[in-house]
mmCIF file of C-alpha atoms in Angstrom:
data_model
loop_
_atom_site.group_PDB
_atom_site.id
_atom_site.type_symbol
_atom_site.label_atom_id
_atom_site.label_comp_id
_atom_site.label_asym_id
_atom_site.label_seq_id
_atom_site.Cartn_x
_atom_site.Cartn_y
_atom_site.Cartn_z
ATOM 1 C CA MET A 1 18.290 -24.561 18.663
ATOM 2 C CA ALA A 2 16.659 -27.475 16.847
ATOM 3 C CA ASP A 3 13.538 -27.215 18.918
ATOM 4 C CA MET A 4 13.064 -23.415 18.157
ATOM 5 C CA ASP A 5 10.700 -22.102 15.517
ATOM 6 C CA LYS A 6 12.739 -20.423 12.764
ATOM 7 C CA TYR A 7 12.042 -17.029 11.373
ATOM 8 C CA ALA A 8 14.120 -14.630 9.173
ATOM 9 C CA VAL A 9 14.063 -11.437 7.147
ATOM 10 C CA PHE A 10 15.216 -11.733 3.455
ATOM 11 C CA GLY A 11 16.624 -8.638 1.760
ATOM 12 C CA ASN A 12 19.441 -7.097 -0.158
ATOM 13 C CA PRO A 13 21.116 -5.167 1.419
ATOM 14 C CA ILE A 14 20.241 -6.582 4.910
ATOM 15 C CA LYS A 15 23.465 -5.909 7.069
ATOM 16 C CA GLN A 16 21.866 -2.999 9.045
ATOM 17 C CA SER A 17 18.483 -4.717 9.658
ATOM 18 C CA LYS A 18 17.057 -4.212 13.134
ATOM 19 C CA SER A 19 14.457 -6.997 12.744
ATOM 20 C CA PRO A 20 16.449 -9.643 14.496
ATOM 21 C CA ALA A 21 16.746 -7.363 17.606
ATOM 22 C CA ILE A 22 13.030 -6.387 17.473
ATOM 23 C CA HIS A 23 11.760 -9.968 17.184
ATOM 24 C CA THR A 24 14.110 -11.270 19.807
ATOM 25 C CA ALA A 25 12.819 -8.594 22.046
ATOM 26 C CA PHE A 26 9.252 -9.531 21.389
ATOM 27 C CA ALA A 27 9.936 -13.322 21.960
ATOM 28 C CA GLY A 28 11.438 -12.381 25.285
ATOM 29 C CA GLN A 29 8.422 -10.342 26.380
ATOM 30 C CA CYS A 30 6.065 -13.231 25.414
ATOM 31 C CA ASP A 31 8.294 -15.981 26.722
ATOM 32 C CA HIS A 32 8.537 -17.614 23.343
ATOM 33 C CA ARG A 33 11.471 -19.598 22.065
ATOM 34 C CA LEU A 34 12.316 -18.826 18.508
ATOM 35 C CA GLN A 35 15.284 -18.035 16.272
ATOM 36 C CA TYR A 36 15.261 -15.006 13.891
ATOM 37 C CA ARG A 37 18.008 -14.217 11.427
ATOM 38 C CA ALA A 38 18.688 -11.480 8.753
ATOM 39 C CA VAL A 39 19.627 -13.128 5.473
ATOM 40 C CA ARG A 40 21.146 -11.409 2.475
ATOM 41 C CA VAL A 41 19.496 -13.114 -0.738
ATOM 42 C CA GLU A 42 20.870 -12.448 -4.100
ATOM 43 C CA GLU A 43 18.408 -10.700 -6.418
ATOM 44 C CA ASP A 44 17.794 -13.575 -8.797
ATOM 45 C CA ASP A 45 17.571 -16.148 -5.945
ATOM 46 C CA PHE A 46 14.552 -15.063 -3.825
ATOM 47 C CA GLU A 47 12.035 -17.792 -4.861
ATOM 48 C CA ARG A 48 14.500 -20.706 -4.352
ATOM 49 C CA ALA A 49 15.702 -19.238 -1.074
ATOM 50 C CA THR A 50 12.125 -18.794 0.187
ATOM 51 C CA ARG A 51 10.924 -22.188 -0.768
ATOM 52 C CA ALA A 52 14.043 -23.842 0.714
ATOM 53 C CA PHE A 53 13.499 -21.908 4.035
ATOM 54 C CA PHE A 54 9.922 -23.156 4.356
ATOM 55 C CA SER A 55 10.633 -26.714 3.156
ATOM 56 C CA GLU A 56 13.383 -26.898 5.895
ATOM 57 C CA GLY A 57 10.910 -26.030 8.500
ATOM 58 C CA GLY A 58 10.859 -22.208 8.657
ATOM 59 C CA ARG A 59 7.676 -20.737 10.076
ATOM 60 C CA GLY A 60 7.732 -17.165 8.847
ATOM 61 C CA LEU A 61 9.613 -14.649 6.777
ATOM 62 C CA ASN A 62 9.720 -10.888 6.623
ATOM 63 C CA VAL A 63 10.600 -9.525 3.211
ATOM 64 C CA THR A 64 12.190 -6.129 2.496
ATOM 65 C CA VAL A 65 13.804 -4.455 -0.420
ATOM 66 C CA PRO A 66 13.914 -5.370 -3.191
ATOM 67 C CA PHE A 67 11.678 -8.511 -2.833
ATOM 68 C CA LYS A 68 8.257 -7.349 -1.848
ATOM 69 C CA GLN A 69 6.669 -7.771 -5.245
ATOM 70 C CA GLU A 70 8.338 -11.096 -5.760
ATOM 71 C CA ALA A 71 6.915 -12.243 -2.410
ATOM 72 C CA PHE A 72 3.447 -11.181 -3.597
ATOM 73 C CA ALA A 73 3.876 -13.266 -6.758
ATOM 74 C CA LEU A 74 5.114 -16.245 -4.829
ATOM 75 C CA ALA A 75 2.443 -16.464 -2.061
ATOM 76 C CA ASP A 76 -0.249 -19.091 -2.601
ATOM 77 C CA ARG A 77 -2.797 -17.061 -0.633
ATOM 78 C CA LEU A 78 -2.906 -13.297 -0.008
ATOM 79 C CA SER A 79 -4.514 -11.222 2.629
ATOM 80 C CA ASP A 80 -6.894 -8.500 1.526
ATOM 81 C CA ARG A 81 -4.408 -5.733 2.544
ATOM 82 C CA ALA A 82 -1.559 -7.543 0.544
ATOM 83 C CA ARG A 83 -3.763 -7.938 -2.467
ATOM 84 C CA ARG A 84 -4.648 -4.256 -2.354
ATOM 85 C CA ALA A 85 -1.040 -3.083 -1.846
ATOM 86 C CA GLY A 86 0.287 -5.451 -4.592
ATOM 87 C CA ALA A 87 3.308 -6.256 -2.237
ATOM 88 C CA VAL A 88 4.020 -8.704 0.565
ATOM 89 C CA ASN A 89 6.328 -8.142 3.551
ATOM 90 C CA THR A 90 5.250 -10.995 5.690
ATOM 91 C CA LEU A 91 5.134 -14.646 4.595
ATOM 92 C CA SER A 92 3.894 -17.643 6.695
ATOM 93 C CA VAL A 93 3.125 -21.257 6.070
ATOM 94 C CA ALA A 94 -0.242 -22.497 6.834
ATOM 95 C CA GLU A 95 -1.296 -25.901 8.295
ATOM 96 C CA ASP A 96 -1.990 -27.200 4.748
ATOM 97 C CA GLY A 97 1.541 -26.115 3.651
ATOM 98 C CA ALA A 98 0.384 -23.124 1.558
ATOM 99 C CA ILE A 99 2.526 -19.978 1.769
ATOM 100 C CA GLU A 100 0.448 -17.018 2.804
ATOM 101 C CA GLY A 101 1.346 -13.386 2.157
ATOM 102 C CA ASP A 102 0.392 -10.316 4.072
ATOM 103 C CA ASN A 103 1.414 -6.697 4.287
ATOM 104 C CA THR A 104 1.848 -4.996 7.615
ATOM 105 C CA ASP A 105 3.533 -1.708 6.426
ATOM 106 C CA GLY A 106 0.275 0.274 6.560
ATOM 107 C CA VAL A 107 -0.846 -0.934 9.858
ATOM 108 C CA GLY A 108 2.764 -0.025 11.082
ATOM 109 C CA ILE A 109 2.659 3.641 10.014
ATOM 110 C CA VAL A 110 -0.844 4.269 11.208
ATOM 111 C CA ARG A 111 -0.255 2.743 14.640
ATOM 112 C CA ASP A 112 2.884 4.694 15.000
ATOM 113 C CA MET A 113 1.420 8.048 13.959
ATOM 114 C CA VAL A 114 -1.971 7.712 15.754
ATOM 115 C CA ALA A 115 -1.280 5.574 18.699
ATOM 116 C CA ASN A 116 2.364 6.322 19.495
ATOM 117 C CA LEU A 117 2.633 9.983 18.272
ATOM 118 C CA GLY A 118 -0.852 11.056 18.914
ATOM 119 C CA TRP A 119 -1.178 12.596 15.453
ATOM 120 C CA MET A 120 -4.433 13.065 13.568
ATOM 121 C CA VAL A 121 -5.048 11.695 10.025
ATOM 122 C CA GLN A 122 -8.853 12.085 10.067
ATOM 123 C CA GLY A 123 -9.845 15.372 8.349
ATOM 124 C CA MET A 124 -6.201 16.272 7.419
ATOM 125 C CA ARG A 125 -4.779 17.332 4.158
ATOM 126 C CA VAL A 126 -2.147 14.711 3.506
ATOM 127 C CA LEU A 127 0.944 14.854 1.203
ATOM 128 C CA ILE A 128 2.824 11.710 0.377
ATOM 129 C CA ILE A 129 6.222 12.258 -1.491
ATOM 130 C CA GLY A 130 7.160 9.193 -3.531
ATOM 131 C CA ALA A 131 5.269 6.525 -5.392
ATOM 132 C CA GLY A 132 7.191 3.273 -4.803
ATOM 133 C CA GLY A 133 6.351 0.083 -3.166
ATOM 134 C CA ALA A 134 6.340 1.555 0.263
ATOM 135 C CA VAL A 135 3.642 3.919 -0.674
ATOM 136 C CA ARG A 136 1.456 1.172 -2.106
ATOM 137 C CA GLY A 137 1.517 -0.604 1.268
ATOM 138 C CA VAL A 138 0.342 2.386 3.226
ATOM 139 C CA LEU A 139 -2.295 4.042 0.959
ATOM 140 C CA ALA A 140 -5.286 1.966 2.039
ATOM 141 C CA PRO A 141 -4.754 2.121 5.804
ATOM 142 C CA LEU A 142 -4.167 5.864 5.584
ATOM 143 C CA MET A 143 -7.416 6.264 3.584
ATOM 144 C CA ARG A 144 -9.310 4.211 6.215
ATOM 145 C CA GLU A 145 -8.416 7.003 8.749
ATOM 146 C CA ARG A 146 -10.542 9.332 6.496
ATOM 147 C CA PRO A 147 -8.220 12.208 5.630
ATOM 148 C CA LYS A 148 -9.772 15.269 4.062
ATOM 149 C CA SER A 149 -7.636 14.768 0.895
ATOM 150 C CA LEU A 150 -4.483 12.844 0.018
ATOM 151 C CA LEU A 151 -1.980 13.854 -2.715
ATOM 152 C CA VAL A 152 0.781 11.626 -3.957
ATOM 153 C CA VAL A 153 3.600 13.354 -5.858
ATOM 154 C CA ASN A 154 6.599 11.870 -7.419
ATOM 155 C CA ARG A 155 9.496 12.952 -9.831
ATOM 156 C CA THR A 156 8.077 10.541 -12.363
ATOM 157 C CA ALA A 157 4.565 12.055 -12.314
ATOM 158 C CA ALA A 158 2.939 9.074 -14.223
ATOM 159 C CA ARG A 159 3.743 6.685 -11.436
ATOM 160 C CA ALA A 160 1.925 8.888 -8.819
ATOM 161 C CA THR A 161 -1.024 9.457 -11.272
ATOM 162 C CA GLN A 162 -1.390 5.644 -11.733
ATOM 163 C CA LEU A 163 -1.346 5.113 -7.978
ATOM 164 C CA ALA A 164 -4.005 7.682 -7.419
ATOM 165 C CA GLU A 165 -6.223 6.078 -10.066
ATOM 166 C CA GLU A 166 -5.675 2.625 -8.694
ATOM 167 C CA PHE A 167 -6.708 3.683 -5.183
ATOM 168 C CA SER A 168 -9.347 6.195 -6.222
ATOM 169 C CA ASP A 169 -12.252 4.100 -4.995
ATOM 170 C CA LEU A 170 -11.068 4.814 -1.326
ATOM 171 C CA GLY A 171 -11.712 8.514 -1.428
ATOM 172 C CA ALA A 172 -10.153 11.809 -2.520
ATOM 173 C CA ILE A 173 -6.698 10.784 -3.826
ATOM 174 C CA GLU A 174 -4.769 12.850 -6.390
ATOM 175 C CA GLY A 175 -1.432 12.037 -7.962
ATOM 176 C CA GLY A 176 1.049 13.791 -10.251
ATOM 177 C CA GLY A 177 4.367 15.719 -10.246
ATOM 178 C CA TYR A 178 5.895 18.154 -7.801
ATOM 179 C CA ASP A 179 4.194 20.990 -9.501
ATOM 180 C CA LEU A 180 0.857 20.019 -7.772
ATOM 181 C CA ILE A 181 2.291 21.138 -4.488
ATOM 182 C CA ASP A 182 2.752 24.753 -5.536
ATOM 183 C CA GLU A 183 0.617 27.221 -3.440
ATOM 184 C CA ARG A 184 -0.842 24.443 -1.316
ATOM 185 C CA GLN A 185 -0.343 23.674 2.285
ATOM 186 C CA PHE A 186 -0.736 20.311 4.094
ATOM 187 C CA ASP A 187 -1.364 19.176 7.658
ATOM 188 C CA LEU A 188 0.514 15.894 7.372
ATOM 189 C CA VAL A 189 3.490 15.335 5.095
ATOM 190 C CA ILE A 190 4.939 11.820 4.707
ATOM 191 C CA ASN A 191 8.277 11.394 2.934
ATOM 192 C CA ALA A 192 8.569 8.029 1.168
ATOM 193 C CA SER A 193 10.920 9.202 -1.599
ATOM 194 C CA SER A 194 14.323 7.638 -2.190
ATOM 195 C CA ALA A 195 16.126 10.989 -1.745
ATOM 196 C CA GLY A 196 16.694 10.374 1.970
ATOM 197 C CA LEU A 197 18.471 7.199 1.306
ATOM 198 C CA SER A 198 21.186 9.197 -0.665
ATOM 199 C CA GLY A 199 21.396 12.000 2.063
ATOM 200 C CA GLU A 200 19.267 14.436 0.225
ATOM 201 C CA ALA A 201 15.922 16.189 1.126
ATOM 202 C CA PRO A 202 13.120 16.315 -1.437
ATOM 203 C CA ASP A 203 12.914 19.654 -3.260
ATOM 204 C CA LEU A 204 9.939 21.254 -1.458
ATOM 205 C CA PRO A 205 8.522 24.746 -1.433
ATOM 206 C CA ALA A 206 8.945 26.723 1.761
ATOM 207 C CA GLY A 207 5.352 27.486 2.179
ATOM 208 C CA LEU A 208 4.144 23.886 2.252
ATOM 209 C CA LEU A 209 3.728 23.728 6.107
ATOM 210 C CA THR A 210 1.328 25.384 8.487
ATOM 211 C CA GLU A 211 2.160 25.971 12.044
ATOM 212 C CA HIS A 212 0.278 22.781 12.926
ATOM 213 C CA SER A 213 1.858 20.448 10.266
ATOM 214 C CA CYS A 214 3.268 17.068 11.177
ATOM 215 C CA CYS A 215 6.121 15.550 9.132
ATOM 216 C CA TYR A 216 6.949 11.940 8.995
ATOM 217 C CA ASP A 217 9.983 10.298 7.206
ATOM 218 C CA MET A 218 9.450 6.491 6.530
ATOM 219 C CA VAL A 219 13.321 6.050 6.735
ATOM 220 C CA TYR A 220 15.292 6.473 10.001
ATOM 221 C CA GLY A 221 18.898 6.718 11.073
ATOM 222 C CA ASN A 222 21.171 7.563 13.964
ATOM 223 C CA GLU A 223 20.790 11.266 13.115
ATOM 224 C CA PRO A 224 17.731 13.254 11.878
ATOM 225 C CA THR A 225 17.137 12.567 8.208
ATOM 226 C CA PRO A 226 17.555 15.419 5.575
ATOM 227 C CA PHE A 227 13.730 15.728 5.336
ATOM 228 C CA MET A 228 13.407 15.884 9.157
ATOM 229 C CA ARG A 229 15.917 18.692 9.191
ATOM 230 C CA TRP A 230 14.081 20.535 6.415
ATOM 231 C CA ALA A 231 10.780 20.146 8.445
ATOM 232 C CA ALA A 232 12.322 21.387 11.506
ATOM 233 C CA HIS A 233 13.820 24.367 9.787
ATOM 234 C CA HIS A 234 10.406 25.268 8.371
ATOM 235 C CA ALA A 235 8.898 25.156 11.795
ATOM 236 C CA ALA A 236 6.883 21.956 11.533
ATOM 237 C CA TRP A 237 4.724 21.364 14.684
ATOM 238 C CA ALA A 238 5.974 17.768 15.032
ATOM 239 C CA VAL A 239 8.697 15.676 13.230
ATOM 240 C CA ALA A 240 9.236 11.918 13.416
ATOM 241 C CA ASP A 241 11.214 9.250 11.519
ATOM 242 C CA GLY A 242 10.084 5.733 10.674
ATOM 243 C CA LEU A 243 11.604 3.815 13.583
ATOM 244 C CA GLY A 244 8.244 3.360 15.141
ATOM 245 C CA MET A 245 6.707 2.248 11.914
ATOM 246 C CA LEU A 246 9.402 -0.523 11.701
ATOM 247 C CA VAL A 247 8.697 -1.723 15.171
ATOM 248 C CA GLU A 248 4.900 -1.567 14.678
ATOM 249 C CA GLN A 249 4.853 -3.403 11.479
ATOM 250 C CA ALA A 250 7.155 -5.979 12.993
ATOM 251 C CA ALA A 251 4.655 -6.497 15.878
ATOM 252 C CA GLU A 252 1.929 -7.226 13.314
ATOM 253 C CA SER A 253 4.005 -9.783 11.783
ATOM 254 C CA PHE A 254 4.798 -11.313 15.122
ATOM 255 C CA TYR A 255 0.983 -11.426 15.798
ATOM 256 C CA ILE A 256 0.359 -13.086 12.420
ATOM 257 C CA TRP A 257 2.948 -15.861 13.243
ATOM 258 C CA ARG A 258 2.451 -16.221 17.058
ATOM 259 C CA ARG A 259 -1.072 -14.921 17.770
ATOM 260 C CA VAL A 260 0.373 -12.682 20.483
ATOM 261 C CA ARG A 261 0.549 -9.074 20.195
ATOM 262 C CA PRO A 262 3.769 -7.692 21.719
ATOM 263 C CA GLU A 263 4.191 -4.410 23.530
ATOM 264 C CA THR A 264 6.032 -1.992 21.278
ATOM 265 C CA GLN A 265 6.955 1.277 23.285
ATOM 266 C CA SER A 266 9.836 -0.290 25.271
ATOM 267 C CA VAL A 267 11.375 -1.845 21.999
ATOM 268 C CA ILE A 268 11.106 1.565 20.194
ATOM 269 C CA SER A 269 12.772 3.240 23.195
ATOM 270 C CA GLU A 270 15.633 0.670 23.511
ATOM 271 C CA LEU A 271 16.388 0.932 19.781
ATOM 272 C CA ARG A 272 16.404 4.631 19.941
ATOM 273 C CA LEU A 273 18.834 4.733 22.851
ATOM 274 C CA ALA A 274 21.101 2.148 21.032
ATOM 275 C CA MET A 275 21.046 4.307 17.840
ATOM 276 C CA GLU A 276 21.879 7.491 19.734
ATOM 277 C CA ALA A 277 24.753 5.886 21.524
ATOM 278 C CA ALA A 278 26.187 4.504 18.174
#
């Protein structure tokens, strides 16, 4: 494989990553020869491992939890969307040797919701649950879709308030604690909280949804997530997990590296079938 361009995803944990399967599928579509691996990096070793990867000829890296802020700090140059997000999930090496950082998470979620699922963001009342790094990456792209309003809530209300203030120049963004949800309804609810990772659903009021509400969980699994089950129980019009977002953000990374935009629908379908069979 000495003649293949080398790519990888760095994270911790990383064992369950689907990125190698996704990028291998993209390469096959585009008839590109490349090698893509998932690499577990110790939490105090990210910068050394990244610089070693590029110095040894690596062409591009995806970066996942918990290294997106470290990748932001390490990059020599940042795209506008990475700078706005304050986080990087895609690193590449330029012709002059500089390490360039980008963030494709927001592009991924918008493409999945709008192009793949056919959902509307424009004119919608949007609720985002959670205020971590994942939310930072998606706020600006979501606001470019011109929702009517966007509320970010978080158990630690100050984090959501800070996010809303930081992005307030983009439009009507509000942030705070879960109490801001009371007596309000939303057209689009996005779960970006850590509750789903521990098998729990966020504590949400029953009257949150209308008969036309769409609910999106940024995580995914072989079974519907607790938030998805909550949404279905409360008669959401449509419910989806984050598998499509994963594939779409990967497609944007592939485009950054290879200047070819792969087709995503077949890859999403193949991953879904494999998960259901597991």
